[in-house]
Structure formats: structure tokens, C-alpha cells
mmCIF file of C-alpha atoms in Angstrom:
data_model
loop_
_atom_site.group_PDB
_atom_site.id
_atom_site.type_symbol
_atom_site.label_atom_id
_atom_site.label_comp_id
_atom_site.label_asym_id
_atom_site.label_seq_id
_atom_site.Cartn_x
_atom_site.Cartn_y
_atom_site.Cartn_z
ATOM 1 C CA ASP A 1086 -81.518 -31.174 31.138
ATOM 2 C CA THR A 1087 -78.962 -28.525 30.211
ATOM 3 C CA GLU A 1088 -77.066 -30.089 27.380
ATOM 4 C CA VAL A 1089 -77.122 -30.634 23.654
ATOM 5 C CA THR A 1090 -76.708 -34.253 22.602
ATOM 6 C CA GLN A 1091 -75.530 -35.515 19.232
ATOM 7 C CA THR A 1092 -75.552 -38.963 17.680
ATOM 8 C CA PRO A 1093 -73.607 -40.758 16.466
ATOM 9 C CA LYS A 1094 -70.253 -39.706 17.965
ATOM 10 C CA HIS A 1095 -68.394 -41.120 14.988
ATOM 11 C CA LEU A 1096 -69.577 -41.962 11.471
ATOM 12 C CA VAL A 1097 -67.720 -43.475 8.552
ATOM 13 C CA MET A 1098 -69.535 -43.512 5.231
ATOM 14 C CA GLY A 1099 -68.875 -44.084 1.573
ATOM 15 C CA MET A 1100 -69.585 -41.529 -1.108
ATOM 16 C CA THR A 1101 -72.727 -43.376 -2.213
ATOM 17 C CA ASN A 1102 -74.205 -43.810 1.249
ATOM 18 C CA LYS A 1103 -77.124 -41.948 2.813
ATOM 19 C CA LYS A 1104 -76.818 -41.217 6.517
ATOM 20 C CA SER A 1105 -78.225 -38.782 9.061
ATOM 21 C CA LEU A 1106 -76.798 -36.876 12.000
ATOM 22 C CA LYS A 1107 -79.089 -36.183 14.942
ATOM 23 C CA CYS A 1108 -79.132 -33.416 17.522
ATOM 24 C CA GLU A 1109 -81.429 -33.004 20.513
ATOM 25 C CA GLN A 1110 -81.928 -30.435 23.255
ATOM 26 C CA HIS A 1111 -84.504 -30.133 26.016
ATOM 27 C CA MET A 1112 -83.714 -26.632 27.215
ATOM 28 C CA GLY A 1113 -86.682 -25.069 25.470
ATOM 29 C CA HIS A 1114 -84.387 -23.318 23.003
ATOM 30 C CA ARG A 1115 -86.067 -22.113 19.812
ATOM 31 C CA ALA A 1116 -82.940 -21.651 17.682
ATOM 32 C CA MET A 1117 -80.763 -24.534 16.508
ATOM 33 C CA TYR A 1118 -77.639 -24.575 14.378
ATOM 34 C CA TRP A 1119 -75.393 -26.848 12.332
ATOM 35 C CA TYR A 1120 -71.681 -26.062 12.070
ATOM 36 C CA LYS A 1121 -68.856 -27.786 10.195
ATOM 37 C CA GLN A 1122 -65.371 -27.712 11.683
ATOM 38 C CA LYS A 1123 -62.190 -28.808 9.926
ATOM 39 C CA ALA A 1124 -59.041 -29.560 11.894
ATOM 40 C CA LYS A 1125 -57.315 -26.501 13.388
ATOM 41 C CA LYS A 1126 -60.055 -24.202 12.057
ATOM 42 C CA PRO A 1127 -62.947 -22.464 13.813
ATOM 43 C CA PRO A 1128 -66.492 -23.753 13.259
ATOM 44 C CA GLU A 1129 -68.221 -22.631 10.058
ATOM 45 C CA LEU A 1130 -71.946 -21.962 10.200
ATOM 46 C CA MET A 1131 -74.023 -24.114 7.840
ATOM 47 C CA PHE A 1132 -77.691 -23.726 8.815
ATOM 48 C CA VAL A 1133 -79.825 -21.879 11.359
ATOM 49 C CA TYR A 1134 -83.332 -22.851 12.379
ATOM 50 C CA SER A 1135 -85.486 -20.398 14.270
ATOM 51 C CA TYR A 1136 -88.840 -21.601 15.590
ATOM 52 C CA GLU A 1137 -88.474 -24.718 13.458
ATOM 53 C CA LYS A 1138 -88.100 -22.727 10.257
ATOM 54 C CA LEU A 1139 -84.887 -22.539 8.249
ATOM 55 C CA SER A 1140 -83.704 -18.954 8.555
ATOM 56 C CA ILE A 1141 -80.099 -19.140 7.338
ATOM 57 C CA ASN A 1142 -78.468 -21.415 4.768
ATOM 58 C CA GLU A 1143 -74.845 -20.412 4.273
ATOM 59 C CA SER A 1144 -74.702 -21.592 0.651
ATOM 60 C CA VAL A 1145 -74.272 -25.194 1.702
ATOM 61 C CA PRO A 1146 -74.227 -27.828 -1.090
ATOM 62 C CA SER A 1147 -77.492 -29.719 -1.544
ATOM 63 C CA ARG A 1148 -75.838 -32.982 -0.518
ATOM 64 C CA PHE A 1149 -76.410 -31.656 3.025
ATOM 65 C CA SER A 1150 -80.116 -31.463 3.864
ATOM 66 C CA PRO A 1151 -81.233 -30.147 7.260
ATOM 67 C CA GLU A 1152 -84.524 -30.995 8.928
ATOM 68 C CA CYS A 1153 -86.150 -29.727 12.106
ATOM 69 C CA PRO A 1154 -89.009 -32.129 12.969
ATOM 70 C CA ASN A 1155 -89.846 -30.260 16.195
ATOM 71 C CA SER A 1156 -88.406 -27.669 18.544
ATOM 72 C CA SER A 1157 -86.161 -30.215 20.305
ATOM 73 C CA LEU A 1158 -84.744 -32.091 17.337
ATOM 74 C CA LEU A 1159 -82.467 -31.197 14.467
ATOM 75 C CA ASN A 1160 -81.290 -33.605 11.788
ATOM 76 C CA LEU A 1161 -78.706 -33.315 9.051
ATOM 77 C CA HIS A 1162 -79.259 -35.719 6.167
ATOM 78 C CA LEU A 1163 -76.179 -36.635 4.183
ATOM 79 C CA HIS A 1164 -76.108 -38.011 0.638
ATOM 80 C CA ALA A 1165 -73.381 -38.413 -1.967
ATOM 81 C CA LEU A 1166 -70.758 -36.727 0.169
ATOM 82 C CA GLN A 1167 -67.182 -36.120 -0.889
ATOM 83 C CA PRO A 1168 -63.996 -36.955 1.063
ATOM 84 C CA GLU A 1169 -63.465 -33.234 1.680
ATOM 85 C CA ASP A 1170 -66.709 -33.230 3.673
ATOM 86 C CA SER A 1171 -64.917 -35.172 6.393
ATOM 87 C CA ALA A 1172 -65.016 -32.962 9.485
ATOM 88 C CA LEU A 1173 -66.444 -32.505 12.964
ATOM 89 C CA TYR A 1174 -70.120 -31.545 12.691
ATOM 90 C CA LEU A 1175 -71.351 -29.512 15.615
ATOM 91 C CA CYS A 1176 -74.913 -28.801 16.637
ATOM 92 C CA ALA A 1177 -75.775 -25.839 18.849
ATOM 93 C CA SER A 1178 -78.904 -24.349 20.338
ATOM 94 C CA SER A 1179 -79.863 -21.047 21.915
ATOM 95 C CA GLN A 1180 -82.884 -19.409 23.476
ATOM 96 C CA ASP A 1181 -83.239 -17.354 20.307
ATOM 97 C CA VAL A 1182 -80.948 -16.262 17.484
ATOM 98 C CA VAL A 1183 -79.338 -13.493 19.552
ATOM 99 C CA SER A 1184 -78.690 -15.481 22.742
ATOM 100 C CA GLU A 1185 -75.666 -17.519 23.741
ATOM 101 C CA GLN A 1186 -75.246 -20.760 21.830
ATOM 102 C CA PHE A 1187 -74.668 -24.056 23.622
ATOM 103 C CA PHE A 1188 -72.771 -26.659 21.654
ATOM 104 C CA GLY A 1189 -73.079 -30.409 21.506
ATOM 105 C CA PRO A 1190 -70.039 -32.718 21.558
ATOM 106 C CA GLY A 1191 -70.076 -33.125 17.785
ATOM 107 C CA THR A 1192 -70.107 -35.994 15.310
ATOM 108 C CA ARG A 1193 -66.776 -36.917 13.752
ATOM 109 C CA LEU A 1194 -67.594 -37.731 10.109
ATOM 110 C CA THR A 1195 -65.216 -39.544 7.774
ATOM 111 C CA VAL A 1196 -66.129 -39.919 4.094
ATOM 112 C CA LEU A 1197 -64.206 -42.600 2.247
ATOM 113 C CA LYS B 393 -64.427 -6.529 6.721
ATOM 114 C CA ASN B 394 -65.341 -8.092 10.065
ATOM 115 C CA GLN B 395 -62.369 -10.034 11.416
ATOM 116 C CA VAL B 396 -61.128 -11.569 14.652
ATOM 117 C CA GLU B 397 -57.430 -12.287 15.040
ATOM 118 C CA GLN B 398 -55.897 -14.265 17.863
ATOM 119 C CA SER B 399 -52.350 -14.626 19.099
ATOM 120 C CA PRO B 400 -50.326 -16.600 19.656
ATOM 121 C CA GLN B 401 -51.391 -19.379 17.308
ATOM 122 C CA SER B 402 -50.069 -21.912 19.816
ATOM 123 C CA LEU B 403 -48.534 -21.806 23.273
ATOM 124 C CA ILE B 404 -46.773 -24.343 25.487
ATOM 125 C CA ILE B 405 -46.376 -23.629 29.206
ATOM 126 C CA LEU B 406 -45.551 -25.613 32.326
ATOM 127 C CA GLU B 407 -48.244 -26.676 34.734
ATOM 128 C CA GLY B 408 -48.825 -24.078 37.426
ATOM 129 C CA LYS B 409 -47.710 -21.145 35.288
ATOM 130 C CA ASN B 410 -49.919 -18.273 34.151
ATOM 131 C CA CYS B 411 -50.551 -17.253 30.559
ATOM 132 C CA THR B 412 -52.392 -14.611 28.558
ATOM 133 C CA LEU B 413 -54.061 -15.067 25.193
ATOM 134 C CA GLN B 414 -54.847 -12.138 22.922
ATOM 135 C CA CYS B 415 -57.765 -11.283 20.654
ATOM 136 C CA ASN B 416 -58.001 -8.262 18.349
ATOM 137 C CA TYR B 417 -61.149 -7.595 16.388
ATOM 138 C CA THR B 418 -62.411 -5.313 13.680
ATOM 139 C CA VAL B 419 -66.116 -5.986 14.016
ATOM 140 C CA SER B 420 -68.755 -3.327 13.659
ATOM 141 C CA PRO B 421 -71.279 -2.828 15.016
ATOM 142 C CA PHE B 422 -70.137 -4.670 18.128
ATOM 143 C CA SER B 423 -72.563 -6.576 20.352
ATOM 144 C CA ASN B 424 -70.503 -8.828 22.620
ATOM 145 C CA LEU B 425 -67.357 -10.936 22.810
ATOM 146 C CA ARG B 426 -67.105 -14.490 24.062
ATOM 147 C CA TRP B 427 -64.209 -16.753 24.893
ATOM 148 C CA TYR B 428 -64.767 -20.460 24.272
ATOM 149 C CA LYS B 429 -62.671 -23.424 25.368
ATOM 150 C CA GLN B 430 -62.663 -26.359 22.963
ATOM 151 C CA ASP B 431 -61.132 -29.701 23.805
ATOM 152 C CA THR B 432 -59.935 -31.713 20.812
ATOM 153 C CA GLY B 433 -62.851 -33.404 19.060
ATOM 154 C CA ARG B 434 -65.439 -31.800 21.344
ATOM 155 C CA GLY B 435 -67.820 -28.872 21.090
ATOM 156 C CA PRO B 436 -66.836 -25.386 22.320
ATOM 157 C CA VAL B 437 -67.765 -24.445 25.891
ATOM 158 C CA SER B 438 -68.351 -20.820 26.821
ATOM 159 C CA LEU B 439 -65.969 -19.356 29.415
ATOM 160 C CA THR B 440 -66.982 -15.687 29.509
ATOM 161 C CA ILE B 441 -69.149 -13.208 27.654
ATOM 162 C CA MET B 442 -68.504 -9.472 27.712
ATOM 163 C CA THR B 443 -70.533 -6.557 26.431
ATOM 164 C CA PHE B 444 -69.330 -3.112 25.409
ATOM 165 C CA SER B 445 -69.474 -1.664 28.919
ATOM 166 C CA GLU B 446 -67.623 -4.479 30.687
ATOM 167 C CA ASN B 447 -63.850 -4.313 31.223
ATOM 168 C CA THR B 448 -63.165 -7.468 33.195
ATOM 169 C CA LYS B 449 -64.974 -10.706 33.892
ATOM 170 C CA SER B 450 -63.754 -13.751 35.774
ATOM 171 C CA ASN B 451 -64.742 -17.402 35.744
ATOM 172 C CA GLY B 452 -62.632 -19.270 38.265
ATOM 173 C CA ARG B 453 -59.023 -19.217 37.086
ATOM 174 C CA TYR B 454 -60.039 -17.543 33.814
ATOM 175 C CA THR B 455 -60.134 -13.739 33.611
ATOM 176 C CA ALA B 456 -61.145 -11.944 30.444
ATOM 177 C CA THR B 457 -60.578 -8.271 29.724
ATOM 178 C CA LEU B 458 -62.090 -6.069 27.062
ATOM 179 C CA ASP B 459 -60.913 -2.693 25.757
ATOM 180 C CA ALA B 460 -63.677 -1.540 23.435
ATOM 181 C CA ASP B 461 -61.709 1.535 22.406
ATOM 182 C CA THR B 462 -58.732 -0.401 21.047
ATOM 183 C CA LYS B 463 -60.910 -3.414 20.142
ATOM 184 C CA GLN B 464 -58.741 -5.809 22.084
ATOM 185 C CA SER B 465 -59.530 -8.609 24.500
ATOM 186 C CA SER B 466 -57.360 -10.949 26.528
ATOM 187 C CA LEU B 467 -57.905 -14.177 28.400
ATOM 188 C CA HIS B 468 -55.651 -14.729 31.402
ATOM 189 C CA ILE B 469 -55.318 -18.210 32.867
ATOM 190 C CA THR B 470 -53.951 -18.426 36.380
ATOM 191 C CA ALA B 471 -52.126 -21.427 37.889
ATOM 192 C CA SER B 472 -52.603 -23.562 34.783
ATOM 193 C CA GLN B 473 -53.619 -27.194 35.058
ATOM 194 C CA LEU B 474 -53.156 -30.087 32.653
ATOM 195 C CA SER B 475 -56.896 -29.961 31.921
ATOM 196 C CA ASP B 476 -56.480 -26.443 30.540
ATOM 197 C CA SER B 477 -54.863 -27.947 27.443
ATOM 198 C CA ALA B 478 -57.308 -27.031 24.674
ATOM 199 C CA SER B 479 -58.029 -24.487 21.961
ATOM 200 C CA TYR B 480 -59.297 -21.122 23.126
ATOM 201 C CA ILE B 481 -61.462 -19.296 20.625
ATOM 202 C CA CYS B 482 -62.476 -15.637 20.676
ATOM 203 C CA VAL B 483 -65.884 -14.965 19.085
ATOM 204 C CA VAL B 484 -67.436 -11.544 18.449
ATOM 205 C CA ARG B 485 -71.121 -11.033 17.734
ATOM 206 C CA THR B 486 -72.266 -8.223 15.472
ATOM 207 C CA LEU B 487 -75.186 -5.975 16.294
ATOM 208 C CA ASP B 488 -76.624 -5.927 12.790
ATOM 209 C CA SER B 489 -79.723 -7.617 11.448
ATOM 210 C CA ASN B 490 -77.976 -10.982 11.138
ATOM 211 C CA TYR B 491 -76.444 -11.012 14.654
ATOM 212 C CA GLN B 492 -73.561 -12.802 13.024
ATOM 213 C CA LEU B 493 -70.814 -14.593 15.001
ATOM 214 C CA ILE B 494 -67.269 -13.809 13.831
ATOM 215 C CA TRP B 495 -64.877 -16.556 14.950
ATOM 216 C CA GLY B 496 -61.159 -16.248 15.583
ATOM 217 C CA ALA B 497 -58.854 -19.062 14.511
ATOM 218 C CA GLY B 498 -58.102 -19.949 18.128
ATOM 219 C CA THR B 499 -55.007 -20.401 20.260
ATOM 220 C CA LYS B 500 -53.855 -23.960 20.868
ATOM 221 C CA LEU B 501 -52.670 -24.151 24.489
ATOM 222 C CA ILE B 502 -50.623 -27.093 25.730
ATOM 223 C CA ILE B 503 -49.878 -27.492 29.426
ATOM 224 C CA LYS B 504 -46.862 -29.687 30.199
ATOM 225 C CA PRO B 505 -46.275 -31.372 33.575
#
């Protein structure tokens, strides 16, 4: 298996909802990432996990809560989001933090 | 400040034609430079990766060049196809303790039949 999978593909949620985004890879990669991408902009790094430990948090608001249950899975828990949080959320993984990153197809999130 | 600038911002060409996209960077210390292709609403896919010592690298109809002295890179697409319509993003990795990725804003390429 040489791909990163993300679920769901699309998500619409209200500002009071709690939802989670999921990411999975079976390439044996030990680094996993969450990015946020607004339209016509490059991806912005949110979080980096290395060996299942959070190593980088790019000053992301606490309404986004990452979780790495094991080396293959990465979750992003969402709570009390704002409409401006609507974006494409990309997950990526790499052998380690200095190796090439492989991206998933993304989750298109809309906050109403 | 580490920056990656791409030009043009957008480009429309006819199917079968060639095109060249530009990337200028002011990133130090430099580790490597990647070109990604991103279809609308999808994740980026790596096309090429180049280190300091590499001048040219090809991947099918895609050829990337790197001039480390002038800190410029280009991506040349030969005999364009409709499926080449996408955003092409230049990304430079730093060689510091954070191994940070510096992303360009991308070039939106549209191939018309």
C-alpha cells in the first residue's frame, strides 16, 4: 500500500458540532502531518507528529485537536469551528521529518 | 526571510504546446527543491526533487532545472495534455534544525483543446 487515505472526502458541519477527520497510511512512515489549504493558496502546516509524538504545532487554535493513536493513524478533532475554518485539510506522511512527504486526497470542510 | 516566488500566477496554453514555469527562491540554508502538481480539490503529487548539485531532472514530459547560484528553478512541460491542467507548486526545504518546507503560491495552468 503506497498511499495516504483520508476520510471523509467532504464534511459540512455547524459551528456547535464536534467532528473528526481521519488519515491512514500503511507505508511504515513515522512522520505524519496536517495541513490546511484555502482556495488558490499553498498548504499551511498545522501539526507534525514524529514517532507518534507531537513535534510541531504551528500556533493552531485549540478548536483543532490532533491525535495520533498509532503509527498508521492520524486524527484531527474539530470543535466549535468558525466559517473561516472552511478549507481543504490535507494529511501527509513521510519516512521521517526530513524525507519526502506523500499527501492524501484531502477532506473538503465547510463550516456553516 | 525565506521566500519562494513563482511566475506566472496563471497560464493558458493550447493542447500539444510546451510551457515553462518559473520559481525563484531566497531560502537559506538550502536542502532541496520539489515541484508538486495539484489537481483542484486533491492533494499535491511530487513531480521532481532536486538537490544542490543537480541541474536537470526529468519525469516523463516534465523537466525541472535548478540553478543554485541564481536560486532559480524552472519546470518545462513538453507536448501538453488536457490532464496537465492543474496548479504547479514549487517547494524548497531548508537545511536548518526545523527542516522547514517553504511553499510557493503556485502557477495555475490551464490546457485548452
